[in-house]
GROMACS .gro file of C-alpha atoms in nm:
model
  351
    1MET     CA    1   6.595   9.543  12.542
    2GLU     CA    2   6.967   9.572  12.567
    3PHE     CA    3   7.222   9.392  12.354
    4LYS     CA    4   7.565   9.330  12.498
    5TRP     CA    5   7.880   9.179  12.358
    6SER     CA    6   8.218   9.111  12.502
    7VAL     CA    7   8.553   8.990  12.382
    8PRO     CA    8   8.782   8.764  12.587
    9LEU     CA    9   9.135   8.868  12.664
   10ILE     CA   10   9.364   8.789  12.372
   11ILE     CA   11   9.721   8.856  12.277
   12LEU     CA   12   9.781   8.928  11.910
   13VAL     CA   13  10.065   8.734  11.750
   14LEU     CA   14  10.299   8.901  11.507
   15VAL     CA   15  10.216   8.780  11.158
   16ASN     CA   16  10.276   8.882  10.800
   17CYS     CA   17  10.075   9.200  10.739
   18ASP     CA   18  10.071   9.161  10.362
   19LEU     CA   19   9.787   8.908  10.379
   20TYR     CA   20   9.434   9.041  10.368
   21SER     CA   21   9.099   8.933  10.498
   22CYS     CA   22   8.825   8.752  10.309
   23ILE     CA   23   8.449   8.776  10.331
   24GLY     CA   24   8.307   8.453  10.462
   25GLY     CA   25   8.503   8.449  10.786
   26SER     CA   26   8.738   8.743  10.744
   27ILE     CA   27   9.069   8.726  10.926
   28LEU     CA   28   9.243   9.060  10.960
   29THR     CA   29   9.615   9.026  11.024
   30ASP     CA   30   9.768   9.239  11.296
   31CYS     CA   31  10.037   9.487  11.207
   32PRO     CA   32  10.376   9.510  11.390
   33LEU     CA   33  10.433   9.847  11.551
   34CYS     CA   34  10.724  10.053  11.433
   35ASN     CA   35  11.006  10.009  11.690
   36THR     CA   36  10.763   9.859  11.940
   37TYR     CA   37  10.510   9.581  11.940
   38LYS     CA   38  10.172   9.663  12.079
   39PRO     CA   39   9.953   9.369  12.170
   40SER     CA   40   9.602   9.490  12.229
   41GLN     CA   41   9.247   9.371  12.233
   42PRO     CA   42   8.919   9.508  12.108
   43GLU     CA   43   8.711   9.683  12.369
   44SER     CA   44   8.405   9.512  12.513
   45ARG     CA   45   8.104   9.734  12.454
   46SER     CA   46   7.737   9.758  12.536
   47TYR     CA   47   7.491   9.871  12.270
   48SER     CA   48   7.127   9.943  12.333
   49SER     CA   49   6.835   9.899  12.098
   50GLU     CA   50   6.706  10.223  12.243
   51GLY     CA   51   6.989  10.405  12.066
   52SER     CA   52   7.224  10.483  12.349
   53GLU     CA   53   7.582  10.575  12.273
   54LEU     CA   54   7.878  10.370  12.379
   55VAL     CA   55   7.806  10.308  12.747
   56GLY     CA   56   8.105  10.124  12.869
   57ILE     CA   57   8.454  10.007  12.800
   58LEU     CA   58   8.482   9.691  13.006
   59VAL     CA   59   8.832   9.586  12.916
   60ARG     CA   60   9.126   9.787  12.785
   61LYS     CA   61   9.479   9.668  12.834
   62ILE     CA   62   9.770   9.770  12.614
   63VAL     CA   63  10.122   9.653  12.671
   64TYR     CA   64  10.428   9.789  12.493
   65LEU     CA   65  10.714   9.552  12.433
   66THR     CA   66  11.036   9.602  12.240
   67LEU     CA   67  11.061   9.399  11.922
   68ASN     CA   68  11.300   9.110  11.953
   69PRO     CA   69  11.549   9.056  11.665
   70ASN     CA   70  11.327   8.797  11.497
   71GLN     CA   71  11.026   9.030  11.503
   72GLN     CA   72  11.238   9.314  11.368
   73SER     CA   73  11.346   9.091  11.083
   74ARG     CA   74  10.989   8.996  10.996
   75ALA     CA   75  10.875   9.358  11.008
   76ALA     CA   76  11.156   9.446  10.768
   77GLU     CA   77  11.052   9.168  10.531
   78THR     CA   78  10.697   9.300  10.505
   79ARG     CA   79  10.826   9.660  10.485
   80ARG     CA   80  10.511   9.750  10.672
   81CYS     CA   81  10.462   9.863  11.029
   82CYS     CA   82  10.211  10.069  11.218
   83GLY     CA   83  10.235  10.381  11.431
   84GLY     CA   84  10.021  10.520  11.711
   85PRO     CA   85   9.646  10.582  11.716
   86VAL     CA   86   9.465  10.786  11.453
   87SER     CA   87   9.406  11.061  11.710
   88ASP     CA   88   9.783  11.124  11.713
   89HIS     CA   89   9.770  11.273  11.365
   90PHE     CA   90   9.403  11.358  11.315
   91GLN     CA   91   9.258  11.611  11.556
   92SER     CA   92   8.903  11.717  11.634
   93ASP     CA   93   8.954  12.065  11.485
   94GLN     CA   94   9.043  11.906  11.150
   95PHE     CA   95   8.729  11.695  11.162
   96GLU     CA   96   8.519  12.001  11.241
   97LYS     CA   97   8.670  12.192  10.947
   98MET     CA   98   8.591  11.903  10.714
   99PHE     CA   99   8.228  11.892  10.825
  100SER     CA  100   8.182  12.247  10.950
  101ASN     CA  101   7.827  12.284  10.815
  102ARG     CA  102   7.684  11.951  10.927
  103ASN     CA  103   7.502  12.106  11.223
  104SER     CA  104   7.385  12.425  11.057
  105LEU     CA  105   7.248  12.317  10.723
  106GLU     CA  106   6.953  12.505  10.585
  107VAL     CA  107   6.749  12.188  10.549
  108GLU     CA  108   6.411  12.102  10.690
  109ASP     CA  109   6.428  11.899  11.011
  110HIS     CA  110   6.219  11.619  10.865
  111GLU     CA  111   6.474  11.576  10.587
  112ILE     CA  112   6.766  11.528  10.824
  113GLU     CA  113   6.686  11.342  11.142
  114ASN     CA  114   7.035  11.316  11.282
  115LYS     CA  115   7.237  11.629  11.215
  116GLY     CA  116   7.558  11.597  11.415
  117PHE     CA  117   7.502  11.226  11.481
  118LEU     CA  118   7.835  11.120  11.325
  119ASP     CA  119   8.100  11.298  11.533
  120TYR     CA  120   8.476  11.299  11.585
  121GLN     CA  121   8.490  11.093  11.903
  122SER     CA  122   8.273  10.821  11.752
  123PHE     CA  123   8.508  10.800  11.456
  124ILE     CA  124   8.819  10.783  11.677
  125THR     CA  125   8.664  10.514  11.896
  126ALA     CA  126   8.568  10.310  11.590
  127ALA     CA  127   8.912  10.359  11.431
  128ALA     CA  128   9.078  10.225  11.747
  129TYR     CA  129   8.915   9.887  11.685
  130TYR     CA  130   9.093   9.857  11.350
  131GLN     CA  131   9.415  10.032  11.450
  132PRO     CA  132   9.599   9.701  11.517
  133TYR     CA  133   9.527   9.602  11.156
  134GLY     CA  134   9.671   9.919  11.006
  135PHE     CA  135   9.370  10.146  10.952
  136GLY     CA  136   9.503  10.502  10.952
  137THR     CA  137   9.832  10.392  11.112
  138THR     CA  138  10.039  10.226  10.838
  139PHE     CA  139  10.395  10.299  10.730
  140ILE     CA  140  10.521  10.144  10.404
  141ASN     CA  141  10.896  10.171  10.350
  142GLN     CA  142  10.902  10.446  10.614
  143ASP     CA  143  10.638  10.648  10.425
  144PHE     CA  144  10.334  10.722  10.643
  145PHE     CA  145   9.999  10.647  10.480
  146GLY     CA  146   9.782  10.709  10.785
  147THR     CA  147   9.690  11.071  10.720
  148LYS     CA  148   9.614  11.007  10.354
  149GLU     CA  149   9.410  10.698  10.438
  150VAL     CA  150   9.193  10.888  10.685
  151ALA     CA  151   9.135  11.156  10.420
  152ALA     CA  152   9.053  10.890  10.161
  153PHE     CA  153   8.814  10.702  10.387
  154LEU     CA  154   8.633  11.018  10.499
  155ALA     CA  155   8.604  11.134  10.138
  156HIS     CA  156   8.395  10.824  10.067
  157VAL     CA  157   8.196  10.871  10.388
  158ALA     CA  158   8.129  11.234  10.302
  159THR     CA  159   7.993  11.166   9.955
  160LYS     CA  160   7.769  10.885  10.083
  161THR     CA  161   7.619  11.101  10.360
  162SER     CA  162   7.612  11.437  10.183
  163CYS     CA  163   7.320  11.679  10.168
  164GLY     CA  164   7.473  11.863   9.873
  165LYS     CA  165   7.401  11.715   9.533
  166LYS     CA  166   7.678  11.898   9.349
  167VAL     CA  167   8.023  12.013   9.448
  168VAL     CA  168   8.080  12.376   9.357
  169THR     CA  169   8.232  12.554   9.656
  170ARG     CA  170   8.432  12.455   9.963
  171GLU     CA  171   8.128  12.541  10.172
  172GLN     CA  172   7.935  12.270   9.991
  173LEU     CA  173   8.222  12.028  10.049
  174SER     CA  174   8.149  12.072  10.420
  175ARG     CA  175   7.783  11.977  10.382
  176ASP     CA  176   7.826  11.614  10.469
  177LEU     CA  177   7.751  11.363  10.746
  178CYS     CA  178   7.382  11.442  10.706
  179TYR     CA  179   7.238  11.095  10.675
  180ASN     CA  180   7.301  10.772  10.861
  181LYS     CA  181   7.048  10.562  10.672
  182GLU     CA  182   6.869  10.535  10.340
  183MET     CA  183   6.567  10.760  10.325
  184ASN     CA  184   6.224  10.644  10.208
  185SER     CA  185   6.325  10.290  10.116
  186ASN     CA  186   6.045  10.042  10.052
  187LEU     CA  187   6.279   9.750   9.980
  188SER     CA  188   6.377   9.481  10.229
  189TYR     CA  189   6.707   9.383  10.057
  190CYS     CA  190   6.665   9.021  10.161
  191ASP     CA  191   6.850   8.773   9.940
  192ASP     CA  192   6.709   8.423   9.992
  193ARG     CA  193   7.021   8.267   9.842
  194TYR     CA  194   7.180   8.330  10.182
  195LYS     CA  195   6.885   8.205  10.387
  196ASN     CA  196   7.090   7.929  10.548
  197ALA     CA  197   7.391   8.139  10.650
  198TYR     CA  198   7.214   8.472  10.704
  199PRO     CA  199   6.837   8.425  10.726
  200CYS     CA  200   6.637   8.744  10.713
  201ALA     CA  201   6.459   8.835  11.033
  202PRO     CA  202   6.081   8.877  11.006
  203GLY     CA  203   5.978   9.234  10.937
  204VAL     CA  204   6.340   9.356  10.912
  205ALA     CA  205   6.471   9.563  10.620
  206TYR     CA  206   6.841   9.564  10.528
  207TYR     CA  207   6.858   9.898  10.349
  208ASP     CA  208   7.159  10.132  10.355
  209ARG     CA  209   7.281  10.221  10.702
  210GLY     CA  210   7.606  10.359  10.837
  211ALA     CA  211   7.875  10.612  10.757
  212LEU     CA  212   7.980  10.407  10.453
  213PRO     CA  213   7.651  10.228  10.405
  214ILE     CA  214   7.598   9.855  10.376
  215TYR     CA  215   7.284   9.678  10.264
  216TRP     CA  216   7.153   9.325  10.196
  217ASN     CA  217   7.117   9.062  10.466
  218TYR     CA  218   7.448   8.890  10.385
  219ASN     CA  219   7.646   9.212  10.440
  220TYR     CA  220   7.471   9.273  10.772
  221GLY     CA  221   7.543   8.914  10.864
  222GLU     CA  222   7.913   8.933  10.777
  223ALA     CA  223   7.966   9.270  10.944
  224GLY     CA  224   7.781   9.159  11.255
  225LYS     CA  225   7.985   8.839  11.278
  226ASP     CA  226   8.315   9.027  11.257
  227LEU     CA  227   8.208   9.300  11.499
  228LYS     CA  228   8.032   9.060  11.738
  229VAL     CA  229   7.704   9.248  11.710
  230ASP     CA  230   7.370   9.090  11.610
  231LEU     CA  231   7.307   9.311  11.308
  232LEU     CA  232   7.107   9.045  11.127
  233ASN     CA  233   6.826   9.069  11.381
  234HIS     CA  234   6.893   9.429  11.482
  235PRO     CA  235   7.021   9.634  11.187
  236GLU     CA  236   6.876   9.942  11.355
  237TYR     CA  237   7.172   9.944  11.594
  238ILE     CA  238   7.376  10.105  11.317
  239GLU     CA  239   7.148  10.406  11.286
  240GLN     CA  240   7.123  10.441  11.663
  241ASN     CA  241   7.491  10.430  11.759
  242ALA     CA  242   7.746  10.656  11.591
  243THR     CA  243   8.048  10.449  11.693
  244LEU     CA  244   7.892  10.138  11.543
  245ALA     CA  245   7.800  10.332  11.228
  246PHE     CA  246   8.168  10.419  11.181
  247GLN     CA  247   8.282  10.066  11.275
  248VAL     CA  248   8.066   9.916  11.003
  249ALA     CA  249   8.202  10.173  10.758
  250ILE     CA  250   8.562  10.083  10.843
  251TRP     CA  251   8.468   9.715  10.821
  252ARG     CA  252   8.356   9.777  10.464
  253TRP     CA  253   8.680   9.966  10.391
  254MET     CA  254   8.898   9.690  10.536
  255THR     CA  255   8.711   9.387  10.395
  256PRO     CA  256   8.730   9.256  10.037
  257ILE     CA  257   8.405   9.201   9.851
  258LYS     CA  258   8.521   8.858   9.741
  259GLU     CA  259   8.784   8.611   9.850
  260HIS     CA  260   9.124   8.657   9.683
  261GLN     CA  261   9.043   9.018   9.603
  262PRO     CA  262   9.187   9.325   9.777
  263SER     CA  263   9.007   9.556  10.014
  264ALA     CA  264   8.993   9.934   9.972
  265HIS     CA  265   9.257   9.952  10.247
  266ASP     CA  266   9.486   9.713  10.056
  267VAL     CA  267   9.470   9.899   9.725
  268PHE     CA  268   9.514  10.236   9.892
  269ILE     CA  269   9.826  10.165  10.096
  270GLY     CA  270   9.975   9.944   9.824
  271THR     CA  271  10.002   9.603   9.991
  272TRP     CA  272   9.800   9.461   9.702
  273THR     CA  273  10.007   9.337   9.408
  274PRO     CA  274   9.826   9.370   9.071
  275THR     CA  275   9.827   9.059   8.855
  276LYS     CA  276   9.886   9.055   8.481
  277ASN     CA  277   9.509   9.068   8.430
  278ASP     CA  278   9.481   9.362   8.669
  279LYS     CA  279   9.742   9.552   8.471
  280LEU     CA  280   9.561   9.478   8.145
  281ALA     CA  281   9.245   9.612   8.312
  282LYS     CA  282   9.439   9.927   8.410
  283ARG     CA  283   9.388   9.859   8.779
  284VAL     CA  284   9.666  10.010   8.990
  285SER     CA  285   9.705  10.082   9.361
  286GLY     CA  286   9.589  10.424   9.475
  287PHE     CA  287   9.281  10.626   9.555
  288GLY     CA  288   9.118  10.545   9.222
  289ALA     CA  289   9.124  10.175   9.301
  290THR     CA  290   8.932  10.236   9.626
  291MET     CA  291   8.639  10.356   9.415
  292ASN     CA  292   8.674  10.044   9.202
  293VAL     CA  293   8.662   9.816   9.507
  294LEU     CA  294   8.366   9.997   9.665
  295TYR     CA  295   8.152  10.086   9.362
  296GLY     CA  296   8.280   9.894   9.061
  297ASP     CA  297   8.151   9.990   8.718
  298LEU     CA  298   7.882  10.216   8.860
  299ILE     CA  299   8.157  10.478   8.880
  300CYS     CA  300   8.472  10.333   8.722
  301GLY     CA  301   8.552  10.281   8.356
  302HIS     CA  302   8.328  10.563   8.234
  303GLY     CA  303   8.580  10.844   8.201
  304ASP     CA  304   8.587  11.143   8.433
  305ASN     CA  305   8.221  11.135   8.535
  306GLU     CA  306   8.063  11.364   8.794
  307SER     CA  307   8.025  11.101   9.066
  308MET     CA  308   8.393  11.015   9.050
  309LYS     CA  309   8.502  11.379   9.039
  310ASN     CA  310   8.285  11.451   9.344
  311ILE     CA  311   8.465  11.186   9.551
  312ILE     CA  312   8.805  11.302   9.428
  313SER     CA  313   8.720  11.664   9.512
  314HIS     CA  314   8.646  11.566   9.871
  315TYR     CA  315   8.969  11.369   9.896
  316LEU     CA  316   9.185  11.655   9.768
  317TYR     CA  317   9.008  11.907   9.991
  318TYR     CA  318   9.065  11.691  10.299
  319LEU     CA  319   9.432  11.649  10.211
  320ASP     CA  320   9.459  12.030  10.200
  321LEU     CA  321   9.300  12.057  10.545
  322MET     CA  322   9.534  11.792  10.682
  323GLY     CA  323   9.846  11.955  10.541
  324VAL     CA  324   9.930  11.688  10.284
  325GLY     CA  325  10.060  11.811   9.949
  326ARG     CA  326   9.855  11.717   9.646
  327GLU     CA  327  10.170  11.594   9.473
  328GLU     CA  328  10.149  11.289   9.700
  329VAL     CA  329   9.829  11.160   9.537
  330GLY     CA  330  10.015  11.043   9.227
  331PRO     CA  331   9.927  11.080   8.858
  332HIS     CA  332   9.571  11.094   8.729
  333GLU     CA  333   9.553  10.720   8.656
  334VAL     CA  334   9.630  10.657   9.025
  335LEU     CA  335   9.391  10.923   9.157
  336SER     CA  336   9.097  10.823   8.936
  337CYS     CA  337   8.941  10.503   8.805
  338ALA     CA  338   8.823  10.658   8.480
  339LYS     CA  339   8.984  10.386   8.267
  340GLN     CA  340   8.981  10.096   8.513
  341VAL     CA  341   8.782   9.781   8.447
  342ALA     CA  342   8.573   9.689   8.752
  343PHE     CA  343   8.692   9.416   8.986
  344ASN     CA  344   8.330   9.299   9.006
  345PRO     CA  345   8.120   9.419   8.712
  346SER     CA  346   7.772   9.544   8.800
  347ILE     CA  347   7.803   9.490   9.176
  348SER     CA  348   7.512   9.595   9.393
  349SER     CA  349   7.622   9.935   9.516
  350SER     CA  350   7.550  10.295   9.430
  351PRO     CA  351   7.769  10.596   9.349
   0.00000   0.00000   0.00000
C-alpha cells in the first residue's frame, strides 16, 4: 500500500513573524526574507508504508522578488527576517563530524536496527519544509540565529537517539542517531479523551518515534494534520522514512505544547516575550528554555542534573564544530533551566 499526499500551489503572504503557532490547528507564520521576499510552497511527496525514502518532488517553484517599501517597513517593525536555506551554513561534513560514530558503534545488530538511518540529506530536506517559517534561517536585529538553532535542535535530537548513556568524551558525544523509535514498548499510548478528534486505530501503538520523538495519539494526530500525512493510522511511516522522522522532530520544535505558550523555536531565537509570571518563574529566552518547553519539570527546576548537563554538553560541542564561540550562549541562567519553573508541570515526556 502506498500513501501519497500533495499540496496545491500557494503563495505565502508577508505577515508578522512574531506570532507563533498553536496546537489544535497550528498556523505557522511565514518569515520575510532579508533584502528579498521568497514565496515558496511545501514540496509534494510520496511516502510508502513499505519504508521507501522520499521518492518524488512533484512541485517546487521558488520566486525571488524585491521587497517593496511597505514590506521593508513591516520587516523592520518585526526586526526579524530570514536568510537562505540551512544547507548554506550547515554542511554535510559538519553533520558527519557531529555523528561520526553512528555507523560504526560497537553494539549488537539486534540492539540497533537502523544505524545510519537518520542522515544529512534527510535533515536538510525536512528543514526546507520549515525554512519559510524561520527554522535555522532567522536573523534578529541583524544577528544570525540559524547556526545556533541547528546546533540546539540537533543537541536535543542527539540525546534522544543516543546509544551512550553517559557523556564523558567527545567520542561518546558522537554516539548518537542510533534509534528512530522506542525499543521494547508494550504500551499503546492511546488517550481516549481524544477519541473524537484523534481516534486510535485498531492494533496501532503510538509509542516514541522520530528524531525528536513524539508519542500519544493526539500528538500523532496533530503532527499528521500539519504535515498532511496520515500518522494516526500509519505511525510506522515515521520509523520507515528518515525525512519524515526529521520533519516530525522539527514540527515538535516549532509547535507549542499549549495555545498561548511559546515553542522551543520561539524561546530560542527570542521572539517570545516573558510575562511577569514567567520572570517570577525564572523563565528566560535561550537554550535552557528549550528544555523547559520540551521536557518541563522532568529536567528543569532540579539544579544542574545529569540529564540537563548531557543536553548542554551536546549543544556546546556542536557549537564548537560549527565555529560558533561559546560566549554567544549567554550566562548560565540562559544556557540551563536549573532554576526555571516548568511551563507545564509534570508533562508527559521523558529526559
